[in-house]
Amino acid sequence: MRTSSPHSVGRRTRTTAALVATAAMMVAGLQATASAAPESDRLDPGALPAKTSPSERAGLIADAEHHEAATADALGLGGKTELKVKDVVKNRDGSTHTRYERTYAGLPVLGGQLIVHRTPDGSVDGVDKATTARIQVPTTKAPAQHKPAKAKAKGSEAPRKVIWAADGTPTLAWERVVGGKQKDGTPNELHVITDAKTGEKLFEWQAVHNGTGNSMYVGEVELGTAGSGGSFTMTDTARGGHETQDADNGNQVFTDADDAWGDGTAADPQTAAVDAHYGAALTWDYYKNQHGRDGIRGDGQGATSNVHYGNAYSNAFWQDSCFCMTYGDGAGNTKPLTSIDVAAHEMTHGVTANTAGLVYSGESGGLNEATSDIFAAAVEFHANNSSDVGDYLVGEKIDIRGDGSPLRYMDEPSKDGASLDYWYSGAGNVDVHYSSGIANHFFYLLSEGSGQKTVNGVSYDSPTYDGEGVTGIGIGKAEQIWFKALSEKMLPNETFAQARTHTLQAAGELYGTDSPEQLAVAHAWAAVNVGDRPGDPGDPPGEGEFENTDDVAIPDAGSAVTSPIDVSDIGGNAPSNLKVAVDIKHTYRGDLVIDLIAPDGTAYRLKNSGYDSGDNVQQTYTVNASSEAADGTWKLRVQDVWSYDTGYIDSWKLTF
């Protein structure tokens, strides 16, 4: 959409449902069999991020800040709502994507982020909102008996009053940050949201982002340091003043007399610092050279690396609160977790925090963790270090299990014994390090394709959910698609279904609608059970398809409702792979139990209730209905089994 004023805001918004519909239209014309992608000259360079200097970025933010009030007014957010610019991404063609946080009556709105997209001439091209619910919450009375007490653990913060809008109806709430340490010694910054009226816990997430990687395996490297004869510090002046510090020595920056650091063994405290400093430099260079991003926040400022944390601590973590990453020394303090991929993983948590802000819980948490693994792999490939080649493995050098196996596998995540290869309705309840497998698997398939492959001497054998193949487009294109979706489109409470939509949009903008690259994105997501394969050459469009588009209200914590579809002229039995496409609009989909009822009354469970805080059910299920007669009345039965949230059946479809 375009408007006459470069600073006016259009009234059209792109809601989650609209985004999914848009993605469906994008791939509707694509053929079912993926083909090899053409060379990179298909890329639309104008859709890539521009290489803006810190001063240019500051100017973009200042300009957006100047128009915050006008933007909020034009969006019709109400007199009590104010916007605050979080980030601005500018593409090479001059288009911009501005992220805003919200306040309501002076209170932070958690889950209220929105993105305004503008064309090169400044006209508004669309608005994405994390929530479309209108905020009308009394804020003056929050019962004192339901205000959480400040936790006694060190680092805890006093509760603050907020509006919780990330999960259904906006609610007055308290946010409490619990400090201290987690069980393994990792610092704790647990955010707990409770209803200000009832005291009920609404949500929680961890703000310290863990990740495990490799250690000292890259040999002699060049480092960016500061100082002169007899007095040098591990300060990279060419990369925003990034410092590497010794956590075992009061977080003092490392110093040296001759600018020759470490000896390649854990016995020398400088060795771990060399690896961390080198990994941070490679990651800085990757984001700048490949995505035009000058540092983690895009402001040219370096972060801090802290090594030698704790005693035999076998982990590493990022904290946005201190703009720093911290590394343990591993088992026996002999294997510091400071290699290329772990540095890239941790710094990427910072990039995510300062772009999409993916909440570290539920499906968005899995996407957050996967994003760090994805760009850890990308940085390794671009580093091209023969001592630590680019691969789709995480923690392959550190031998954390003592059997030589990697910590995680992107080609088949379940090989680690816990990670998910494919999406299912309870994926948001799984630890984020394991639900990340869904997007990791998608990214591998998009990059390299399915089946047996050998890349840089490493063998892979990647399966798919439906047994159908995927043709990869190369990691170079895949990483551009993921970064564009992350920086310009994804929202804090992103689901895997939304990530599919946003990566389809990113691929379309970079390589063209209906392009082989966009086709590959659709196929790769379907291969991990997120969305359908585009088209089906065995069935002409519409043949054997029956749909009911009548809305059916779902009562809150009430009786089950049904929506019927009359099937005729199929004959014989239903197939063993009957497709049931469901589109239900409902806040907090974890409340819902969904069944397919065959003409003879047999029930097939499609979805159980359970903890799943995302909105809406937009999913295609596969049912073995080969024992059922195809013709007759089929029903979709839906019941809301918990209180507080409502919705309706929007439509559903059977494909025989």
XYZ file of C-alpha atoms in Angstrom:
656
model
C 0.000 0.000 0.000
C 1.223 3.475 -0.793
C 0.194 6.780 0.711
C 0.864 10.316 -0.409
C 2.938 11.386 2.588
C 6.320 9.738 3.193
C 5.640 9.733 6.913
C 1.990 8.727 6.957
C 0.965 5.215 7.967
C -1.448 3.108 5.933
C -4.482 1.533 7.594
C -3.918 -1.952 6.215
C -2.272 -4.381 8.642
C -0.929 -7.844 7.956
C -2.178 -10.103 10.707
C -0.941 -13.629 11.346
C -3.910 -15.122 9.503
C -3.385 -12.807 6.569
C 0.292 -13.699 6.441
C -0.494 -17.393 6.279
C -3.023 -16.766 3.514
C -0.484 -14.684 1.635
C 2.066 -17.480 1.899
C -0.452 -19.972 0.571
C -1.090 -17.793 -2.460
C 2.635 -17.398 -2.985
C 3.182 -21.101 -3.441
C -0.141 -21.944 -5.101
C 1.385 -21.820 -8.557
C 4.572 -23.709 -7.719
C 5.195 -27.165 -9.140
C 5.422 -30.109 -6.771
C 8.873 -31.376 -7.717
C 11.772 -29.175 -6.585
C 14.350 -28.403 -9.218
C 17.872 -27.117 -8.937
C 17.961 -23.405 -8.286
C 19.536 -21.165 -10.889
C 22.701 -19.234 -10.260
C 22.848 -16.319 -7.828
C 22.129 -13.746 -10.527
C 18.443 -14.396 -9.771
C 18.931 -12.500 -6.540
C 17.289 -9.079 -6.333
C 20.135 -7.074 -4.744
C 17.736 -4.322 -3.787
C 16.049 -6.657 -1.282
C 19.304 -7.260 0.616
C 20.131 -5.186 3.713
C 22.093 -2.034 2.953
C 25.526 -1.637 4.519
C 24.681 1.309 6.737
C 27.334 2.879 8.959
C 26.566 3.415 12.663
C 25.984 7.113 11.989
C 23.598 6.363 9.093
C 21.709 3.859 11.255
C 21.501 6.421 14.056
C 20.008 8.869 11.560
C 17.378 6.363 10.457
C 16.414 5.690 14.068
C 16.328 9.392 14.915
C 14.033 10.082 11.966
C 11.704 7.255 13.001
C 11.724 8.477 16.610
C 10.721 11.949 15.450
C 7.561 10.471 13.946
C 6.678 8.008 16.732
C 3.603 9.934 17.874
C 2.319 10.454 14.324
C 2.795 6.774 13.552
C 0.868 5.677 16.655
C -1.942 8.078 15.794
C -2.120 6.964 12.167
C -2.293 3.335 13.248
C -5.269 4.151 15.467
C -3.638 2.662 18.571
C -5.446 5.007 20.950
C -4.412 8.018 22.980
C -2.820 6.005 25.783
C -0.459 4.112 23.469
C 3.023 5.341 22.639
C 5.578 3.788 20.295
C 9.326 3.483 20.837
C 11.668 2.626 17.959
C 13.659 -0.555 18.572
C 15.429 -1.006 15.238
C 15.424 0.110 11.610
C 16.578 -2.100 8.734
C 17.229 -0.405 5.407
C 17.447 -2.421 2.182
C 19.681 -1.540 -0.744
C 16.694 -0.314 -2.758
C 15.904 2.219 -0.026
C 12.942 0.398 1.529
C 12.887 0.296 5.342
C 11.478 -1.931 8.082
C 11.013 -0.202 11.441
C 10.364 -2.171 14.644
C 8.495 -0.509 17.485
C 7.912 -1.432 21.103
C 4.702 -0.138 22.744
C 3.668 1.383 26.030
C 0.097 1.818 27.241
C -0.623 4.441 29.903
C 3.112 4.473 30.507
C 3.354 0.703 31.059
C 5.457 -1.555 28.803
C 3.322 -3.731 26.507
C 4.975 -7.146 26.396
C 4.028 -8.830 23.138
C 2.980 -5.558 21.526
C 5.784 -5.161 19.019
C 4.939 -4.083 15.487
C 6.853 -3.539 12.254
C 6.114 -0.783 9.721
C 7.338 -1.521 6.179
C 8.007 1.403 3.841
C 8.828 1.546 0.128
C 11.907 3.469 -1.133
C 9.808 6.631 -1.510
C 8.694 6.420 2.130
C 5.179 5.164 1.460
C 3.860 2.494 3.808
C 3.826 -0.994 2.298
C 2.263 -2.804 5.256
C 2.271 -3.256 9.013
C 2.899 -6.473 10.939
C 1.577 -6.645 14.502
C 2.487 -9.185 17.159
C -1.070 -8.784 18.419
C -4.103 -7.284 16.730
C -6.093 -7.074 19.976
C -7.034 -3.552 21.031
C -5.594 -2.639 24.415
C -8.227 -1.309 26.826
C -6.962 -2.273 30.270
C -7.583 -0.417 33.559
C -4.096 0.299 34.900
C -4.651 2.265 38.086
C -5.650 -0.607 40.351
C -3.408 -3.635 40.713
C -4.268 -5.447 43.966
C -1.309 -5.288 46.340
C -1.930 -8.855 47.501
C -1.112 -10.077 44.009
C 2.094 -8.100 43.577
C 4.957 -10.617 43.651
C 7.601 -10.088 46.292
C 11.101 -9.415 45.026
C 13.048 -12.661 44.906
C 15.923 -12.843 47.393
C 18.380 -14.336 44.916
C 21.239 -12.069 43.850
C 20.447 -10.237 40.635
C 16.675 -10.300 41.125
C 14.718 -7.168 40.276
C 11.689 -5.564 41.887
C 8.419 -6.462 40.098
C 7.193 -3.961 37.522
C 3.659 -3.442 36.277
C 3.167 -4.287 32.579
C 0.522 -5.069 29.982
C 0.787 -8.715 28.891
C -0.408 -8.844 25.276
C 1.499 -11.787 23.821
C -1.140 -14.364 24.589
C -4.760 -13.518 23.790
C -6.580 -10.677 25.559
C -4.264 -7.896 26.856
C -4.028 -8.176 30.645
C -2.653 -6.013 33.433
C 0.197 -8.009 34.914
C 3.371 -7.994 36.969
C 6.758 -8.907 35.539
C 9.316 -10.274 38.002
C 12.939 -11.103 37.131
C 14.408 -13.849 39.298
C 18.198 -13.806 39.586
C 20.639 -16.233 41.158
C 21.945 -19.244 39.267
C 20.446 -22.163 37.403
C 21.194 -25.761 38.434
C 24.281 -26.027 36.243
C 25.746 -22.734 37.468
C 24.517 -20.584 34.590
C 23.313 -17.144 35.715
C 19.541 -16.886 35.996
C 17.386 -14.110 34.541
C 13.973 -15.784 34.620
C 11.116 -13.444 33.656
C 7.834 -14.471 35.311
C 4.546 -12.842 34.280
C 1.575 -13.008 36.680
C -1.980 -11.682 36.376
C -2.243 -8.516 38.494
C -5.850 -9.335 39.393
C -5.651 -13.037 40.228
C -1.971 -13.725 40.824
C -2.075 -16.550 38.248
C 1.178 -17.191 36.383
C 0.645 -16.343 32.723
C 4.064 -16.996 31.188
C 7.777 -17.227 31.867
C 10.972 -17.190 29.856
C 14.709 -17.284 30.426
C 16.745 -14.268 29.323
C 20.119 -16.020 29.592
C 20.548 -17.944 26.354
C 22.663 -21.084 26.575
C 24.573 -22.788 23.825
C 27.339 -25.345 23.646
C 30.097 -25.451 21.053
C 33.699 -26.437 20.413
C 37.053 -25.456 21.893
C 40.657 -24.735 20.874
C 40.991 -26.299 17.419
C 41.978 -23.566 14.982
C 45.704 -23.226 15.610
C 47.546 -19.984 14.930
C 45.302 -17.043 14.037
C 45.515 -13.269 13.697
C 43.898 -11.186 16.431
C 42.753 -7.600 16.644
C 44.458 -6.064 19.695
C 45.351 -2.619 21.026
C 48.452 -1.065 22.544
C 52.119 -0.833 21.689
C 55.510 -2.171 22.731
C 55.398 -3.865 26.111
C 51.698 -3.277 26.771
C 48.930 -4.851 24.703
C 45.276 -5.564 25.487
C 42.841 -7.979 23.866
C 40.743 -5.119 22.509
C 39.691 -5.250 18.859
C 39.602 -1.603 17.827
C 38.648 -2.538 14.253
C 35.477 -4.249 15.482
C 33.830 -1.805 17.834
C 36.327 -2.205 20.674
C 35.306 -5.802 21.399
C 37.115 -6.943 24.555
C 37.944 -10.411 25.838
C 38.153 -10.658 29.618
C 39.209 -13.175 32.250
C 36.228 -14.137 34.442
C 38.668 -15.949 36.731
C 40.453 -12.679 37.387
C 37.720 -10.176 38.141
C 36.680 -9.821 34.486
C 39.882 -7.971 33.686
C 40.716 -7.550 30.012
C 43.596 -9.803 28.973
C 46.989 -8.087 28.682
C 50.306 -9.170 27.202
C 53.782 -7.735 26.777
C 54.682 -9.025 23.307
C 51.286 -9.356 21.564
C 51.814 -13.144 21.197
C 48.919 -14.806 22.983
C 48.454 -18.320 24.373
C 50.256 -21.556 23.600
C 47.438 -23.690 22.171
C 46.828 -25.602 25.405
C 44.346 -25.199 28.251
C 47.252 -24.785 30.651
C 47.765 -21.231 29.371
C 44.786 -19.042 30.380
C 45.289 -16.917 27.261
C 44.524 -19.823 24.895
C 40.785 -19.836 25.567
C 40.810 -16.058 25.169
C 42.483 -16.402 21.750
C 39.732 -18.736 20.524
C 36.924 -16.559 21.911
C 38.427 -13.363 20.501
C 39.002 -14.966 17.100
C 35.467 -16.399 16.964
C 33.989 -13.025 17.866
C 35.973 -11.364 15.056
C 34.823 -13.914 12.488
C 31.207 -13.436 13.562
C 31.478 -9.645 13.391
C 32.948 -9.896 9.887
C 30.270 -12.360 8.767
C 27.346 -10.138 9.762
C 29.003 -7.059 8.282
C 30.082 -8.621 4.980
C 27.088 -10.878 4.351
C 24.227 -8.862 5.864
C 25.497 -5.286 6.139
C 25.134 -5.331 9.939
C 27.810 -3.394 11.836
C 27.978 -5.307 15.112
C 25.373 -7.155 17.128
C 23.070 -4.164 17.528
C 24.020 -2.636 14.184
C 25.439 0.379 16.036
C 29.142 -0.365 15.579
C 29.662 -1.205 19.260
C 31.590 -4.322 20.223
C 30.375 -6.695 22.919
C 32.482 -8.466 25.550
C 33.708 -12.052 25.757
C 34.353 -13.537 29.203
C 36.309 -16.791 29.461
C 37.129 -19.154 32.371
C 33.695 -18.837 33.959
C 33.020 -21.107 36.947
C 34.733 -24.402 37.691
C 34.553 -27.176 35.069
C 31.510 -25.376 33.655
C 30.530 -27.148 30.423
C 28.455 -24.470 28.760
C 28.397 -20.943 27.388
C 25.748 -18.224 27.400
C 24.718 -14.816 26.105
C 23.295 -12.032 28.308
C 21.782 -9.042 26.568
C 21.673 -7.255 29.939
C 25.475 -6.983 29.985
C 25.955 -7.209 26.212
C 28.345 -10.072 26.771
C 28.981 -13.748 26.144
C 30.547 -16.048 28.704
C 32.342 -19.361 28.289
C 33.138 -22.187 30.708
C 36.273 -24.328 30.579
C 34.465 -27.648 30.122
C 35.030 -30.976 31.838
C 38.110 -30.912 34.039
C 38.741 -27.301 32.974
C 40.575 -28.725 29.954
C 38.218 -27.998 27.043
C 37.110 -24.345 26.978
C 33.943 -23.876 24.930
C 35.398 -21.113 22.808
C 35.489 -22.162 19.156
C 34.115 -20.553 16.017
C 30.610 -21.998 16.165
C 30.006 -21.345 19.841
C 31.133 -17.717 19.491
C 28.836 -17.299 16.505
C 25.995 -19.056 18.335
C 26.239 -16.768 21.376
C 26.688 -13.535 19.425
C 23.686 -14.479 17.297
C 21.544 -14.613 20.439
C 22.460 -10.935 20.714
C 21.519 -10.266 17.093
C 18.171 -12.005 17.647
C 17.533 -9.998 20.827
C 18.088 -6.785 18.881
C 15.987 -7.757 15.844
C 13.013 -10.140 16.153
C 13.422 -10.478 19.930
C 12.252 -14.107 19.817
C 11.025 -14.991 23.308
C 13.142 -17.791 24.778
C 10.229 -20.103 25.485
C 7.750 -22.184 23.488
C 8.002 -22.318 19.693
C 9.649 -18.883 19.520
C 12.335 -20.192 21.889
C 13.030 -23.106 19.568
C 13.317 -20.659 16.666
C 15.636 -18.463 18.754
C 17.954 -21.364 19.527
C 17.826 -22.625 15.933
C 18.720 -19.162 14.639
C 21.940 -19.316 16.668
C 22.771 -22.771 15.301
C 21.926 -21.658 11.749
C 24.278 -18.695 11.783
C 26.923 -20.649 13.712
C 27.023 -22.963 10.696
C 27.021 -20.003 8.294
C 29.939 -18.333 10.096
C 31.920 -21.597 10.020
C 31.398 -21.941 6.276
C 32.394 -18.332 5.611
C 35.431 -18.566 7.939
C 36.803 -21.318 5.689
C 39.270 -22.434 8.365
C 40.807 -25.785 7.449
C 41.172 -26.684 11.144
C 37.451 -26.255 11.780
C 35.631 -26.712 8.462
C 32.119 -25.535 7.813
C 29.602 -28.208 8.775
C 26.035 -28.772 9.947
C 27.089 -30.206 13.315
C 27.096 -28.460 16.704
C 29.756 -29.315 19.273
C 31.502 -31.849 17.046
C 34.951 -31.165 18.549
C 34.332 -31.056 22.281
C 33.218 -34.677 22.764
C 30.736 -33.713 25.454
C 29.337 -37.256 25.638
C 32.732 -38.904 25.647
C 32.006 -40.965 22.544
C 33.124 -38.601 19.807
C 29.588 -37.628 18.774
C 28.446 -34.021 18.158
C 26.112 -32.258 20.526
C 23.514 -31.609 17.781
C 22.941 -32.653 14.171
C 21.158 -30.336 11.756
C 20.666 -32.963 9.034
C 18.784 -35.347 11.353
C 18.358 -33.689 14.763
C 16.918 -36.768 16.509
C 20.309 -38.496 16.240
C 21.238 -36.737 19.497
C 18.494 -38.683 21.254
C 16.307 -35.717 22.168
C 15.920 -33.135 19.388
C 12.865 -32.985 17.135
C 13.134 -33.763 13.424
C 9.556 -32.645 12.697
C 6.890 -30.316 14.048
C 3.885 -31.579 16.030
C 1.289 -29.749 18.093
C 3.191 -30.161 21.381
C 6.552 -28.982 20.027
C 6.282 -25.735 21.991
C 6.423 -27.698 25.255
C 9.823 -29.193 24.440
C 13.078 -27.660 25.737
C 14.156 -24.976 23.265
C 17.487 -26.713 22.587
C 15.528 -29.712 21.273
C 12.537 -28.050 19.578
C 15.171 -26.072 17.684
C 15.730 -29.248 15.692
C 12.665 -28.471 13.559
C 14.104 -25.243 12.135
C 17.661 -26.644 12.097
C 16.390 -29.544 9.972
C 14.502 -27.127 7.706
C 17.622 -25.027 7.204
C 19.786 -28.034 6.395
C 17.239 -29.310 3.863
C 16.908 -25.868 2.309
C 20.705 -25.595 2.025
C 21.726 -29.107 1.006
C 18.571 -31.098 0.262
C 17.503 -34.534 1.471
C 19.221 -37.906 1.223
C 22.909 -38.730 1.357
C 25.396 -35.876 0.926
C 29.059 -35.218 1.630
C 30.007 -31.594 2.351
C 33.580 -30.595 3.267
C 34.337 -34.229 3.982
C 31.398 -34.671 6.378
C 28.691 -37.209 5.471
C 25.003 -36.498 6.002
C 21.799 -38.446 5.376
C 18.733 -36.294 5.900
C 15.203 -37.806 5.969
C 11.870 -36.038 5.406
C 8.534 -36.280 7.194
C 6.615 -37.480 4.148
C 9.379 -39.443 2.455
C 9.474 -37.037 -0.496
C 12.708 -35.378 -1.568
C 13.937 -31.807 -1.246
C 16.496 -30.139 -3.521
C 18.752 -27.664 -1.724
C 19.596 -24.152 -2.909
C 22.948 -23.765 -1.121
C 23.735 -22.272 2.270
C 24.490 -18.848 0.757
C 20.909 -18.352 -0.394
C 19.411 -20.095 2.643
C 21.219 -17.792 5.082
C 20.067 -14.679 3.198
C 16.461 -15.871 3.359
C 16.635 -16.617 7.093
C 18.321 -13.315 7.954
C 15.824 -11.273 5.954
C 12.947 -13.037 7.708
C 14.594 -12.575 11.128
C 15.471 -8.904 10.747
C 12.462 -7.643 8.792
C 9.497 -9.926 9.500
C 9.636 -12.220 12.545
C 7.915 -11.147 15.775
C 8.718 -12.028 19.421
C 6.169 -14.852 19.822
C 6.839 -16.346 16.379
C 5.534 -19.853 15.701
C 6.964 -22.351 13.229
C 3.942 -21.730 10.986
C 4.658 -17.997 11.005
C 8.350 -18.642 10.332
C 7.284 -20.616 7.263
C 5.217 -17.658 6.072
C 7.968 -15.142 6.724
C 10.704 -17.177 5.016
C 8.424 -17.679 1.999
C 7.954 -13.921 1.846
C 11.694 -13.321 2.217
C 12.496 -15.813 -0.560
C 9.905 -14.182 -2.814
C 11.347 -10.717 -2.250
C 14.947 -11.871 -2.776
C 14.504 -14.291 -5.663
C 11.003 -13.665 -7.008
C 7.511 -15.026 -6.427
C 7.172 -18.587 -7.725
C 10.971 -18.798 -8.032
C 12.782 -22.122 -7.479
C 14.169 -20.652 -4.252
C 10.699 -19.934 -2.909
C 9.595 -23.368 -4.044
C 12.474 -24.917 -2.113
C 11.441 -23.043 1.049
C 7.918 -24.472 0.810
C 9.221 -27.990 0.215
C 11.748 -27.802 3.057
C 9.094 -26.705 5.571
C 6.694 -29.424 4.404
C 9.525 -31.912 4.844
C 9.602 -31.068 8.582
C 5.774 -31.159 8.817
C 5.144 -27.413 8.720
C 2.622 -26.696 5.973
C 1.937 -28.602 2.770
C 3.950 -29.422 -0.296
C 3.035 -26.929 -3.035
C 0.761 -28.701 -5.485
C 0.236 -32.394 -6.163
C 0.871 -33.596 -9.724
C -1.125 -36.765 -9.078
C -4.352 -34.909 -8.329
C -5.632 -32.016 -10.467
C -6.473 -28.975 -8.279
C -9.810 -29.360 -6.573
C -10.354 -33.027 -7.510
C -11.241 -34.975 -4.376
C -11.342 -31.830 -2.242
C -14.293 -30.928 -0.005
C -14.377 -27.824 2.165
C -16.633 -26.136 4.727
C -15.957 -22.397 5.135
C -18.849 -21.634 7.523
C -17.729 -20.154 10.847
C -18.590 -22.189 13.950
C -18.117 -20.528 17.346
C -16.199 -22.544 19.948
C -17.573 -21.890 23.458
C -15.058 -21.181 26.193
C -14.583 -24.308 28.334
C -17.856 -25.611 26.923
C -19.289 -28.470 24.954
C -17.768 -29.746 21.726
C -18.965 -28.269 18.446
C -18.897 -29.834 14.999
C -18.608 -28.680 11.413
C -19.827 -31.117 8.714
C -18.614 -31.899 5.215
C -20.704 -34.059 2.862
C -18.488 -36.200 0.635
C -19.896 -37.786 -2.519
C -18.825 -39.384 -5.792
C -15.517 -40.679 -4.400
C -16.543 -44.284 -3.979
C -14.751 -47.060 -2.107
C -12.788 -46.432 1.033
C -10.984 -43.297 2.129
C -7.204 -43.276 1.584
C -4.535 -44.172 4.114
C -3.238 -40.610 3.818
C -6.453 -38.590 4.058
C -5.492 -34.908 4.378
C -7.415 -32.839 6.924
C -6.597 -29.118 6.620
C -7.796 -27.174 9.674
C -8.000 -23.390 10.095
C -9.182 -22.409 13.578
C -8.905 -18.877 14.966
C -8.404 -19.170 18.724
C -6.242 -17.530 21.362
C -4.147 -20.098 23.272
C -4.548 -23.131 21.031
C -3.410 -25.405 23.870
C -7.023 -25.311 25.122
C -8.291 -27.221 22.090
C -8.999 -30.903 21.483
C -9.678 -31.670 17.808
C -11.104 -34.875 16.287
C -12.106 -36.003 12.813
C -15.373 -37.947 12.921
C -15.917 -40.476 10.109
C -19.380 -41.126 8.633
C -19.786 -44.225 10.865
C -18.973 -42.213 14.008
C -15.368 -43.370 14.428
C -13.227 -40.602 15.953
C -9.665 -39.873 14.852
C -7.739 -37.646 17.268
C -5.969 -34.830 15.432
C -4.836 -32.733 18.384
C -4.776 -33.045 22.162
C -4.942 -30.168 24.616
C -1.821 -29.158 26.491
C 0.530 -26.263 27.148
C 0.821 -24.406 23.853
C 0.488 -20.646 24.175
C 0.398 -19.844 20.460
C -2.638 -18.466 18.679
C -4.691 -20.363 16.073
C -4.509 -23.851 14.593
C -3.536 -23.757 10.928
C -2.374 -27.257 10.207
C -2.849 -30.131 7.783
C -3.119 -33.530 9.451
C -2.700 -36.910 7.768
C -5.137 -39.660 8.840
C -5.129 -43.358 7.950
C -8.843 -43.649 7.166
C -8.542 -46.651 4.833
C -11.086 -48.629 6.871
C -13.763 -45.956 6.354
C -16.179 -45.476 3.451
C -15.202 -42.281 1.675
C -18.717 -41.077 0.852
C -20.877 -39.732 3.662
C -20.867 -36.940 6.238
C -17.527 -36.271 7.911
C -17.290 -33.889 10.848
C -14.619 -31.831 12.503
C -15.221 -31.868 16.260
C -13.582 -29.217 18.431
C -13.782 -28.669 22.176
C -12.245 -25.934 24.318
C -11.400 -27.688 27.604
C -9.946 -24.739 29.560
C -11.316 -21.300 30.404
C -10.334 -17.727 29.452
C -9.792 -18.041 25.692
C -12.259 -18.152 22.788
C -12.348 -18.635 19.053
C -14.094 -20.278 16.103
C -13.664 -22.805 13.306
C -12.881 -20.641 10.291
C -12.733 -23.435 7.709
C -11.593 -26.997 7.167
C -10.972 -29.205 4.151
C -10.713 -32.893 3.269
C -8.495 -34.023 0.396
C -8.940 -37.611 -0.804
